[in-house]
PDB file of C-alpha atoms in Angstrom:
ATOM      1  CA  UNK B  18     -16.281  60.353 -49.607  1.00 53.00           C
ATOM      2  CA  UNK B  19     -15.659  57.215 -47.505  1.00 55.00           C
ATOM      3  CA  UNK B  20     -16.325  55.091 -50.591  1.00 56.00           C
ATOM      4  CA  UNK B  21     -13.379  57.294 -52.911  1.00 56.00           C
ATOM      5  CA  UNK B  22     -10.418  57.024 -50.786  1.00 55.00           C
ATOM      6  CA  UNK B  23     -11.514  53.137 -50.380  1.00 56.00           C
ATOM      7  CA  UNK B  24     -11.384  52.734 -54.027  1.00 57.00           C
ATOM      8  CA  UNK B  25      -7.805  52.885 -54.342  1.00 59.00           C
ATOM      9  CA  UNK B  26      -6.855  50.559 -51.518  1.00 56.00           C
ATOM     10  CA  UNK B  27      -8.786  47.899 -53.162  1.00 57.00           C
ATOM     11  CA  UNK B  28      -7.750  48.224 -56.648  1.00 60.00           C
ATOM     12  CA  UNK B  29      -3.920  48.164 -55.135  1.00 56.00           C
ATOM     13  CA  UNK B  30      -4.927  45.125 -53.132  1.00 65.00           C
ATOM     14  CA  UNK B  31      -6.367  43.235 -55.505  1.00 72.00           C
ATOM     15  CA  UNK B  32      -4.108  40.225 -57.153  1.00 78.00           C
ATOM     16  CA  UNK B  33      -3.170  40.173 -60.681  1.00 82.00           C
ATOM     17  CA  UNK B  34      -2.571  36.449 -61.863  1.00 80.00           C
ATOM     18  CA  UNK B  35       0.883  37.064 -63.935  1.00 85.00           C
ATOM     19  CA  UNK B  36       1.289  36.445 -67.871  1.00 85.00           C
ATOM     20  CA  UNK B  37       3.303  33.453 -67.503  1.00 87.00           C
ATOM     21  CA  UNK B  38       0.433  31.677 -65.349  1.00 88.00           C
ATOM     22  CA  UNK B  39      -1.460  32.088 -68.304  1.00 89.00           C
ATOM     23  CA  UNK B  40       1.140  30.505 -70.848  1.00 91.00           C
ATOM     24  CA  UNK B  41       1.527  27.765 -68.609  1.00 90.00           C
ATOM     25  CA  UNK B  42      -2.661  26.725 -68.365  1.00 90.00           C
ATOM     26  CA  UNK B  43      -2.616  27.312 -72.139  1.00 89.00           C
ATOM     27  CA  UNK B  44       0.433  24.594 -72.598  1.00 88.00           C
ATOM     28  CA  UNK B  45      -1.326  22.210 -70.293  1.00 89.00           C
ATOM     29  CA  UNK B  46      -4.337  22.790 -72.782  1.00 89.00           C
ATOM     30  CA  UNK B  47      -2.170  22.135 -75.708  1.00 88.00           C
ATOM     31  CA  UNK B  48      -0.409  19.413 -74.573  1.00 87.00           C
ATOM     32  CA  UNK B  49      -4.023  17.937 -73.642  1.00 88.00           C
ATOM     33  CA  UNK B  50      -5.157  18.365 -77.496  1.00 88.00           C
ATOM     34  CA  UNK B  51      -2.045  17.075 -78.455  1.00 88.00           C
ATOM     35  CA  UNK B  52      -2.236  13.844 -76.748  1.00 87.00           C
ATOM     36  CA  UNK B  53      -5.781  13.331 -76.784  1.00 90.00           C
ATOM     37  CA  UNK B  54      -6.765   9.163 -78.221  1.00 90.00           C
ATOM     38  CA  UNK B  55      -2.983   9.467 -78.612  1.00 90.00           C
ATOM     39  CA  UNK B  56      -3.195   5.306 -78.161  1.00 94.00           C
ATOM     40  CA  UNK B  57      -5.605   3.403 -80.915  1.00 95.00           C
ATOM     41  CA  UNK B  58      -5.852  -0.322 -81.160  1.00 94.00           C
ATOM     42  CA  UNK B  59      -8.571  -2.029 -82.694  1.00 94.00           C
ATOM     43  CA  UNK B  60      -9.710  -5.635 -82.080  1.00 92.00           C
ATOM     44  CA  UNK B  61     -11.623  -7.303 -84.831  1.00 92.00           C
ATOM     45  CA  UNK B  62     -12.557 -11.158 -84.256  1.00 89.00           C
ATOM     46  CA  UNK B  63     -15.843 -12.984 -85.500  1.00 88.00           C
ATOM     47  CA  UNK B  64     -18.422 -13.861 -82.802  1.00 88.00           C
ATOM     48  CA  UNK B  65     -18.841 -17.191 -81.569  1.00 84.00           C
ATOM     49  CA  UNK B  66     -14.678 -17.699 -82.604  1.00 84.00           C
ATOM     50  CA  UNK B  67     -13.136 -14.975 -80.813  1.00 82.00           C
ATOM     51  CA  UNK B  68     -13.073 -14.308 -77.155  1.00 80.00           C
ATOM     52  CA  UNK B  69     -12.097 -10.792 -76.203  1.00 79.00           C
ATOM     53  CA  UNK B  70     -11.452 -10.880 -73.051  1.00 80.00           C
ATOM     54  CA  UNK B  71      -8.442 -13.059 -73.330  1.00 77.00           C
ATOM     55  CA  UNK B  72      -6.476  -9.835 -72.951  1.00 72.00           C
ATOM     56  CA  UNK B  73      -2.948 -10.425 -72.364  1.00 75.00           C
ATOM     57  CA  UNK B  74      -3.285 -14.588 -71.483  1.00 77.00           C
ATOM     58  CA  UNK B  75      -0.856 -16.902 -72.796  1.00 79.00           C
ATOM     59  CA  UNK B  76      -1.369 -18.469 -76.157  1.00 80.00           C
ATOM     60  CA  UNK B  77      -1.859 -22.223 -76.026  1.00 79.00           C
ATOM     61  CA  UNK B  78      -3.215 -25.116 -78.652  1.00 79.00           C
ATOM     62  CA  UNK B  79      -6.784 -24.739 -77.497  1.00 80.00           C
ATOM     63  CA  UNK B  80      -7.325 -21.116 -77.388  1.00 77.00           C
ATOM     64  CA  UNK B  81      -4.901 -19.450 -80.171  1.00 77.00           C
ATOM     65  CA  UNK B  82      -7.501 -19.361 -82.683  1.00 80.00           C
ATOM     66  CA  UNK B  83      -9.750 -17.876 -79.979  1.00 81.00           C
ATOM     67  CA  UNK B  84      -7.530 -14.603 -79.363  1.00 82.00           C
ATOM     68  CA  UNK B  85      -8.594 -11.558 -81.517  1.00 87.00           C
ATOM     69  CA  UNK B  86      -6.556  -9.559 -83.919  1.00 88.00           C
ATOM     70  CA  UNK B  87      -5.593  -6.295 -83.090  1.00 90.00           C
ATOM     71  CA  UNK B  88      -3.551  -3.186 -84.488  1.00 93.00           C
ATOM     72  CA  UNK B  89      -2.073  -0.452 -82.494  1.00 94.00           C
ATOM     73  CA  UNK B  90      -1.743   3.073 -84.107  1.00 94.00           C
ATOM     74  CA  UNK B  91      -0.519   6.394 -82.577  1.00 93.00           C
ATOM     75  CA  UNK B  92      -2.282   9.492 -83.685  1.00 92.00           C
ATOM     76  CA  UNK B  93      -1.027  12.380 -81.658  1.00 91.00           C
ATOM     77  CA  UNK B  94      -1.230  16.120 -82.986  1.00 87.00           C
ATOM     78  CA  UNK B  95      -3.408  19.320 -82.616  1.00 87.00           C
ATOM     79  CA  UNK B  96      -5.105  18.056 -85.726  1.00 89.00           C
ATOM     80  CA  UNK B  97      -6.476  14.246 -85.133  1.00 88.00           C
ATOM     81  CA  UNK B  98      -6.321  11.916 -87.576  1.00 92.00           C
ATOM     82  CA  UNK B  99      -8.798   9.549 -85.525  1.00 93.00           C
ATOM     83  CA  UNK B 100     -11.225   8.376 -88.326  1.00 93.00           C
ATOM     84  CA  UNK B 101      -8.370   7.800 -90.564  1.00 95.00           C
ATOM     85  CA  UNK B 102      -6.332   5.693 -88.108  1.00 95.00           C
ATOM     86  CA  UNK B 103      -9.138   3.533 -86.749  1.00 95.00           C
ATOM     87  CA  UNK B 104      -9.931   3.355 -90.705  1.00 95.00           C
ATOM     88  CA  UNK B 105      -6.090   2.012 -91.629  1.00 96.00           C
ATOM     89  CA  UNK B 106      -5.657  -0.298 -88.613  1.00 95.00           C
ATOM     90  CA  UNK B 107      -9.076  -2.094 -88.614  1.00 94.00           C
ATOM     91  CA  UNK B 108      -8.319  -2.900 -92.639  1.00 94.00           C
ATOM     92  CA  UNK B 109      -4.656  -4.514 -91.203  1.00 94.00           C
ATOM     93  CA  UNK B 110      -6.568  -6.239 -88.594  1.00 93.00           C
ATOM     94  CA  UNK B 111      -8.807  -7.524 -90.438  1.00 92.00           C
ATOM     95  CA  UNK B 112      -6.363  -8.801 -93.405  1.00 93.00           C
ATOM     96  CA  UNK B 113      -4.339 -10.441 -90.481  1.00 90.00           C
ATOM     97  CA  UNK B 114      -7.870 -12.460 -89.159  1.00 89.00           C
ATOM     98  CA  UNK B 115      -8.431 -13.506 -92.315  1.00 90.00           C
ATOM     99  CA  UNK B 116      -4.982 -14.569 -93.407  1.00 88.00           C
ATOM    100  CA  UNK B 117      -5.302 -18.060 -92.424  1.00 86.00           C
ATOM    101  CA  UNK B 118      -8.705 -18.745 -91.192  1.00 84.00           C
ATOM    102  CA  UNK B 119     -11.713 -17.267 -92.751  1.00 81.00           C
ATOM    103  CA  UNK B 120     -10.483 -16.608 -96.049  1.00 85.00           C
ATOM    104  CA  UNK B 121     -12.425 -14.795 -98.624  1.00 86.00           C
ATOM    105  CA  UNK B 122     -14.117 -13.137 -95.730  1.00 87.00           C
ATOM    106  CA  UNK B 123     -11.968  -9.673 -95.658  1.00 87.00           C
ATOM    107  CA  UNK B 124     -14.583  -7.204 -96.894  1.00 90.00           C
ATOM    108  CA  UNK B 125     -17.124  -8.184 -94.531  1.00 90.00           C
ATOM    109  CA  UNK B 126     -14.616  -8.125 -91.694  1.00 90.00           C
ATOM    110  CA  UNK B 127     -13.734  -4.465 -92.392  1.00 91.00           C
ATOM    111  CA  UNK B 128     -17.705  -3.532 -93.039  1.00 90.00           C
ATOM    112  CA  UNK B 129     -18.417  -5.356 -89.901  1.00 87.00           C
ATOM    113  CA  UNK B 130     -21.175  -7.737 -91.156  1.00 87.00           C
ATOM    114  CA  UNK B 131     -21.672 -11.331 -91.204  1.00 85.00           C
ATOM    115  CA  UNK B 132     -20.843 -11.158 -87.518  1.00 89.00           C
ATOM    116  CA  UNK B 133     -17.511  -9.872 -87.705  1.00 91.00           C
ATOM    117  CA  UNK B 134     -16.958  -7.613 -84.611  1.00 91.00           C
ATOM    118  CA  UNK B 135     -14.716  -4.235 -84.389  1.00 92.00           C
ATOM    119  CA  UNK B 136     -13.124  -3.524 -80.778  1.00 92.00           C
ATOM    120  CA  UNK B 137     -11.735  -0.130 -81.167  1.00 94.00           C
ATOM    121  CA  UNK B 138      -9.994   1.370 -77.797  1.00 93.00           C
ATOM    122  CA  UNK B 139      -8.565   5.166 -76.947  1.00 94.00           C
ATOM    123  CA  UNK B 140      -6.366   6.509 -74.578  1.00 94.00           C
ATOM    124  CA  UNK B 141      -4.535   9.634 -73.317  1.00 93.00           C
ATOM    125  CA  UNK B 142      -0.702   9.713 -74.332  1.00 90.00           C
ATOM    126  CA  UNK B 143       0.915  11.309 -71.671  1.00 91.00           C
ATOM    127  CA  UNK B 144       3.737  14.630 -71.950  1.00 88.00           C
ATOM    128  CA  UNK B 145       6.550  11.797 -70.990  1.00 90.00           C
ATOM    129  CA  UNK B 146       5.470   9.159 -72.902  1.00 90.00           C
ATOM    130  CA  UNK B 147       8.289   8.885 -75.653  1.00 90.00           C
ATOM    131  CA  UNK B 148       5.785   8.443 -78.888  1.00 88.00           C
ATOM    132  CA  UNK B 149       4.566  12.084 -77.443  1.00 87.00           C
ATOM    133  CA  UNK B 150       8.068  13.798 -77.714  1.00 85.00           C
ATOM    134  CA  UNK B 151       9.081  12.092 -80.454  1.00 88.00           C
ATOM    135  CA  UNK B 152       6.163  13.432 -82.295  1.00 86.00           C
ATOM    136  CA  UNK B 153       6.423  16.973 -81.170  1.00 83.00           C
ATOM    137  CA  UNK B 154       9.915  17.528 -81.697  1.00 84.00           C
ATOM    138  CA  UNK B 155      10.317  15.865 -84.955  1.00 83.00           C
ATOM    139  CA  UNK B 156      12.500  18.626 -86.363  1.00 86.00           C
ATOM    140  CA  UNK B 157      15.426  17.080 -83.915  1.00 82.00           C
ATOM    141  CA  UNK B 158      15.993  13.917 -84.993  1.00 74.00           C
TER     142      UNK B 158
END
């Protein structure tokens, strides 16, 4: 009998997390997918010529043939678009590297043979970023 009248007192006691706690986790989720490898750049540069880690160091007479070429792409959405982007911005890289120096050279840059290296970098776009927004509320501009 003890254990009935119990029953009731923990059932009332126990917490219910509300509806719109539940909305908000699944928007956090959403906006997570959304922005996922929202940031693409690929690096493409032939070894022995190109030094990657030169990063963001100023160009001067002795190293600007040493700096790789690289292509930034967005590709934010629920649906991503990754294989195609890295696809598109390593065949602009790679027309760009072999532009001047190298010529001739452009199919095995975007194959990656004849020692022709691919650098291909991800990140996170963030809710505030203002690629992000623009993206998501298209419909406003």
């Amino acid at each position: 009998m003890a254990a009935a009248a119990t029953a009731p007192v923990a059932e009332a006691t126990r917490r219910r997390i509300p509806w719109w706690w539940i909305l908000l986790g699944l928007m956090v989720v959403e906006f997570w997918i959304y922005g996922r490898r929202g940031y693409v750049e690929v690096c493409v540069g032939k070894q022995g010529e190109t030094d990657f880690s030169l990063g963001d160091a100023p160009r001067t007479d002795e190293n600007r043939w040493k700096f790789p070429r690289c292509e930034e792409r967005t590709n934010l959405g629920l649906v991503s678009k990754y294989d195609d982007v890295v696809t598109e911005a390593t065949n602009v890289a790679c027309r760009g590297a072999t532009i001047f120096r190298n010529q001739g050279q452009g199919k095995q840059c975007v194959a990656g043979e004849a020692s022709w290296q691919h650098r291909v970098l991800s990140r996170q776009t963030p809710p505030w970023d203002r690629a992000f927004y623009e993206h998501l509320f298209w419909f406003l501009k």
